[in-house]
Rosetta silent file (secondary structure, phi, psi, omega in degrees, C-alpha in Angstrom):
SEQUENCE: MGIEDDLYTLVQRGGVFYDIEGDNPAEIYNNLCSVMPVPSGCSRKELQKELMERENVLSTAVGNGIAIPHPRKPLIQEDADERIVVCFPKNSVVMSTPDSKKVFVMFVLLTKNTQSHLHVLSSLAKLIHNTEFRKLLESKPSKELLLENIKKSLH
SCORE:     score description
SCORE:     0.000 S_00000001
   1 L     0.000  132.303  179.224    0.000    0.000    0.000 S_00000001
   2 L   -79.561  168.950 -178.311    1.374    3.432   -0.936 S_00000001
   3 H   -55.777  -47.385 -176.651    1.497    6.425    1.381 S_00000001
   4 H   -65.080  -34.410  178.177   -1.590    8.034   -0.116 S_00000001
   5 H   -67.251  -39.109  176.502   -3.519    4.771    0.172 S_00000001
   6 H   -58.541  -53.476 -178.368   -2.527    4.526    3.845 S_00000001
   7 H   -62.566  -41.671  179.050   -3.736    8.070    4.565 S_00000001
   8 H   -56.964  -51.395 -178.403   -6.827    7.554    2.408 S_00000001
   9 H   -63.828  -42.788 -178.385   -7.772    4.387    4.292 S_00000001
  10 H   -64.897  -41.364  178.102   -6.989    5.868    7.699 S_00000001
  11 H   -69.951  -40.679  178.751   -9.112    8.995    7.097 S_00000001
  12 H   -59.777  -41.460 -179.844  -11.900    6.924    5.580 S_00000001
  13 H   -70.502  -38.958 -175.755  -11.883    4.722    8.679 S_00000001
  14 H   -80.971  -36.714  179.327  -11.652    7.634   11.141 S_00000001
  15 L    95.051  168.680  179.582  -14.104   10.005    9.532 S_00000001
  16 E  -125.471  128.067 -175.263  -14.396   13.757    9.129 S_00000001
  17 E  -123.373  133.311 -174.285  -16.281   15.810   11.717 S_00000001
  18 E  -113.707  152.093  173.079  -17.473   19.386   11.285 S_00000001
  19 E    56.014   41.454  176.752  -18.451   22.207   13.631 S_00000001
  20 E   -73.405  123.714 -177.142  -17.153   20.523   16.772 S_00000001
  21 L   -71.715  148.605  174.367  -17.930   22.896   19.649 S_00000001
  22 L   150.788  142.337  179.993  -15.245   24.087   22.037 S_00000001
  23 L  -102.035   -3.148 -179.974  -13.215   27.126   23.019 S_00000001
  24 L  -154.758  167.740 -177.984  -10.039   25.200   23.868 S_00000001
  25 H   -55.383  -40.670 -178.305   -8.412   21.841   23.084 S_00000001
  26 H   -59.313  -45.063 -179.745   -9.954   20.102   26.138 S_00000001
  27 H   -67.722  -40.871  178.418  -13.502   21.034   25.078 S_00000001
  28 H   -61.469  -49.944 -178.527  -12.829   20.116   21.440 S_00000001
  29 H   -61.056  -41.503  179.983  -11.365   16.707   22.396 S_00000001
  30 H   -61.931  -47.432 -178.580  -14.244   16.011   24.778 S_00000001
  31 H   -70.223  -38.177  178.318  -16.883   16.852   22.166 S_00000001
  32 H   -65.224  -45.286 -178.673  -15.057   15.078   19.346 S_00000001
  33 H   -63.320  -21.582  179.340  -14.591   11.907   21.412 S_00000001
  34 H   -79.339  -16.824 -177.566  -18.333   11.864   22.091 S_00000001
  35 H  -118.251  -19.887 -176.438  -19.201   11.614   18.372 S_00000001
  36 L   -80.524  156.438  175.160  -16.266    9.913   16.625 S_00000001
  37 L   -71.438  127.204 -179.486  -15.947    6.158   16.165 S_00000001
  38 L  -102.911  131.841 -179.196  -13.717    4.834   18.935 S_00000001
  39 L   -58.431  152.282  178.109  -11.667    1.690   18.229 S_00000001
  40 L   -59.465  144.821  179.835  -12.610   -1.485   20.066 S_00000001
  41 L    81.336    5.061 -178.403  -10.899   -1.852   23.425 S_00000001
  42 L  -130.975  126.295  179.661  -10.624    1.923   23.855 S_00000001
  43 L   -88.485  154.349  177.635  -13.113    4.024   25.799 S_00000001
  44 H   -59.422  -42.639 -178.742  -14.136    7.539   24.790 S_00000001
  45 H   -63.906  -42.918  179.594  -13.132    8.809   28.237 S_00000001
  46 H   -64.028  -43.215  179.854   -9.690    7.169   28.037 S_00000001
  47 H   -62.680  -47.296 -179.948   -9.083    8.595   24.559 S_00000001
  48 H   -60.169  -42.998  179.981  -10.100   12.117   25.600 S_00000001
  49 H   -62.645  -44.709 -179.420   -7.882   11.891   28.695 S_00000001
  50 H   -66.058  -39.849  178.108   -4.877   10.683   26.666 S_00000001
  51 H   -62.790  -42.031 -178.872   -5.297   13.410   24.028 S_00000001
  52 H   -70.876  -38.224  177.680   -5.400   16.070   26.734 S_00000001
  53 H   -62.146  -39.797  177.900   -2.434   14.610   28.612 S_00000001
  54 H   -65.305  -41.885 -179.361   -0.408   14.744   25.396 S_00000001
  55 H   -63.628  -35.741 -179.973   -1.520   18.323   24.772 S_00000001
  56 H   -69.982  -27.111  178.277   -0.452   19.292   28.284 S_00000001
  57 H   -73.899  -47.875 -178.249    3.075   17.942   27.676 S_00000001
  58 L  -162.169  134.577 -179.022    3.566   19.822   24.396 S_00000001
  59 L   -56.955  139.932  177.205    1.150   21.446   21.969 S_00000001
  60 L   -92.689    3.149  176.133    0.224   19.309   18.980 S_00000001
  61 E   -70.475  132.353 -176.185   -0.342   22.426   16.842 S_00000001
  62 E  -111.779   -1.832 -178.774    2.144   22.416   13.951 S_00000001
  63 E   106.622  169.376 -178.547    1.363   25.764   12.322 S_00000001
  64 L    57.094   26.873  178.031   -0.732   26.939    9.366 S_00000001
  65 L    78.579   15.396 -174.817   -3.875   26.395   11.450 S_00000001
  66 E  -117.716  138.845  172.691   -3.238   22.646   11.762 S_00000001
  67 E  -127.770  151.777  179.695   -2.867   20.417   14.819 S_00000001
  68 L  -127.753   72.954  179.517   -2.064   16.705   14.966 S_00000001
  69 L   -65.916  148.701  177.193   -3.351   15.474   18.326 S_00000001
  70 L  -162.639  152.843  177.731   -2.494   11.937   19.398 S_00000001
  71 L   -66.994  155.800  178.004   -2.359    9.930   22.598 S_00000001
  72 L   -71.289  -26.061  179.496    0.954    9.732   24.451 S_00000001
  73 L  -133.163  150.960  178.760    0.768    5.946   24.335 S_00000001
  74 L   -60.988  135.633  179.318   -0.871    3.558   21.852 S_00000001
  75 L  -108.263   -2.685 -177.470   -4.452    2.736   22.828 S_00000001
  76 L  -128.539  160.269 -179.309   -5.048    0.130   20.118 S_00000001
  77 L  -116.357  -24.030 -171.418   -3.437   -3.150   19.094 S_00000001
  78 L  -102.029  143.061  174.893   -4.839   -4.005   15.662 S_00000001
  79 H   -53.927  -42.194 -175.247   -3.990   -2.612   12.219 S_00000001
  80 H   -65.784  -16.235  179.680   -7.716   -2.485   11.447 S_00000001
  81 H   -93.855   -9.369  179.078   -8.277   -0.080   14.358 S_00000001
  82 L   -66.575  145.492 -178.091   -5.714    2.494   13.202 S_00000001
  83 E  -165.514  164.106  169.591   -7.278    5.701   11.926 S_00000001
  84 E  -122.824  121.590  176.983   -7.041    9.433   11.382 S_00000001
  85 E  -100.923  121.150  179.283  -10.007   11.436   12.594 S_00000001
  86 E   -95.347  126.989 -177.190  -10.277   14.820   10.884 S_00000001
  87 E  -123.992  124.506  172.203  -11.902   17.485   13.033 S_00000001
  88 E  -107.485  101.007  177.821  -12.977   20.932   11.917 S_00000001
  89 E   -59.076  150.238  178.014  -13.832   22.886   15.087 S_00000001
  90 L   -57.631  -43.988  177.399  -16.825   25.229   14.809 S_00000001
  91 L  -124.188  141.746  177.483  -14.521   28.114   15.729 S_00000001
  92 L   -56.961  144.823 -173.535  -10.752   28.235   15.328 S_00000001
  93 E  -116.852  141.869  177.739   -9.041   27.533   18.624 S_00000001
  94 L   -78.260  125.034  174.575   -6.031   29.161   20.243 S_00000001
  95 L  -136.694  166.132  177.485   -3.221   26.679   20.832 S_00000001
  96 L   -75.721  102.678 -175.772    0.485   27.139   21.315 S_00000001
  97 L  -117.310  152.771  179.548    1.563   27.283   17.662 S_00000001
  98 L   -64.915  -24.289 -176.154    4.889   28.083   16.019 S_00000001
  99 L  -115.444    8.046  179.234    3.232   30.775   13.869 S_00000001
 100 L    64.889   12.216  177.430    0.539   32.064   16.302 S_00000001
 101 L   -82.946  139.917  176.623   -2.266   31.058   13.888 S_00000001
 102 L   -66.585  147.568 -178.668   -5.459   29.696   15.417 S_00000001
 103 E   -84.115  126.359  179.258   -6.100   26.008   14.712 S_00000001
 104 L  -115.180   -9.778  177.218   -8.974   25.330   12.310 S_00000001
 105 E  -146.128  141.254  178.019   -8.341   21.643   11.563 S_00000001
 106 E  -126.643  135.854  173.578   -7.087   18.726   13.630 S_00000001
 107 E  -109.829  102.252 -178.103   -5.871   15.362   12.403 S_00000001
 108 E   -85.060  116.499 -177.793   -6.243   12.992   15.370 S_00000001
 109 E   -94.778  127.304  173.467   -3.832   10.069   14.918 S_00000001
 110 E  -124.772  106.456 -177.570   -4.654    6.707   16.439 S_00000001
 111 L  -126.222  164.363 -172.670   -1.933    4.167   15.703 S_00000001
 112 L   -89.228  -18.930  179.706   -0.906    0.864   17.263 S_00000001
 113 L  -160.039  173.493 -176.724    2.791    1.509   17.904 S_00000001
 114 H   -62.092  -41.651 -179.294    5.594    4.043   17.554 S_00000001
 115 H   -60.740  -47.416  179.340    6.743    2.738   14.159 S_00000001
 116 H   -64.553  -41.593  179.422    3.264    3.037   12.684 S_00000001
 117 H   -58.440  -47.533 -178.623    2.785    6.445   14.331 S_00000001
 118 H   -66.067  -37.217  177.650    5.990    7.814   12.802 S_00000001
 119 H   -63.057  -47.376 -178.889    5.118    6.434    9.349 S_00000001
 120 H   -66.835  -42.128  179.182    1.656    8.035    9.422 S_00000001
 121 H   -60.989  -42.477  178.211    3.013   11.282   10.866 S_00000001
 122 H   -63.164  -44.359  178.768    5.642   11.479    8.122 S_00000001
 123 H   -63.066  -42.805 -179.933    3.035   10.838    5.421 S_00000001
 124 H   -66.660  -38.754  178.536    0.703   13.432    6.897 S_00000001
 125 H   -60.229  -42.140  177.611    3.533   15.977    7.162 S_00000001
 126 H   -61.920  -41.368 -178.720    4.211   15.593    3.420 S_00000001
 127 H   -65.516  -48.275 -175.984    0.536   16.087    2.681 S_00000001
 128 H   -76.777   -9.048  173.418    0.049   19.209    4.801 S_00000001
 129 L   -74.585  -19.391 -179.345    3.238   20.686    3.383 S_00000001
 130 L   -74.457  116.174 -176.295    1.354   20.902    0.056 S_00000001
 131 H   -58.664  -43.126 -179.429    0.048   24.479   -0.300 S_00000001
 132 H   -62.310  -40.400 -179.953   -2.930   23.475   -2.466 S_00000001
 133 H   -65.845  -41.385  178.123   -3.993   20.864    0.058 S_00000001
 134 H   -62.293  -38.803  177.877   -3.760   23.375    2.918 S_00000001
 135 H   -64.108  -39.092  177.379   -5.945   25.800    0.924 S_00000001
 136 H   -60.713  -43.787 -179.809   -8.481   23.020    0.421 S_00000001
 137 H   -57.203  -37.355 -179.344   -8.559   22.411    4.182 S_00000001
 138 H   -61.039  -24.539  179.893   -9.480   26.053    4.771 S_00000001
 139 L   -86.010    1.672 -176.292  -12.712   25.462    2.822 S_00000001
 140 L    49.209   64.119 -174.818  -13.721   22.606    5.187 S_00000001
 141 L   -65.727  158.860  174.269  -14.190   20.191    2.272 S_00000001
 142 L   -62.947  161.513  178.725  -16.594   17.276    2.276 S_00000001
 143 H   -58.142  -41.473 -178.890  -15.152   13.920    3.283 S_00000001
 144 H   -62.659  -45.849  179.941  -15.320   12.784   -0.354 S_00000001
 145 H   -66.300  -39.726  177.940  -13.459   15.842   -1.635 S_00000001
 146 H   -61.380  -47.830  179.833  -10.887   15.541    1.135 S_00000001
 147 H   -63.257  -41.655  178.385  -10.232   11.871    0.326 S_00000001
 148 H   -58.837  -42.308 -177.796  -10.053   12.600   -3.401 S_00000001
 149 H   -76.920  -24.693  173.534   -7.443   15.305   -2.739 S_00000001
 150 H   -62.307  -46.509  178.050   -5.413   13.098   -0.427 S_00000001
 151 H   -63.389  -46.132 -176.117   -4.903   10.732   -3.346 S_00000001
 152 H   -66.340  -42.150 -175.167   -4.277   13.565   -5.815 S_00000001
 153 H   -66.473  -26.976 -175.375   -1.877   15.562   -3.595 S_00000001
 154 L  -100.787    5.711  176.635    0.533   12.708   -3.033 S_00000001
 155 L   -86.246    0.000    0.000    0.869   11.529   -6.618 S_00000001
């Protein structure tokens, strides 16, 4: 499977969520975890707690209005449970960012181990480095359009 297929599959599995309420990362994570599909063997409460604990250690905001939240430790064991959940908060949220831009999109990574996490993170970094793709994100595209552009951007 190529990088774009990995990201495509992971986003398709995780889903895309719009207008998630919250004025800070804790509220966003709490509200997102209440509506997103949670992998088997992982509770919504545990996931929300892990995302916030990671955020408290170091901001997951990477700049350009993008954050890549993830638990500090793997919460899943199976390949089939790995996913990327795309979250578009209702209002951009202030996070500690390298460029001081408010975060308008979050890619929540759920992977089974460090090796998988680094592979997905590297693939995602290449994707969000693409200016056209970042512009697309600003329009809060439909899940279908987002997936289509994931494939297109990495070819």
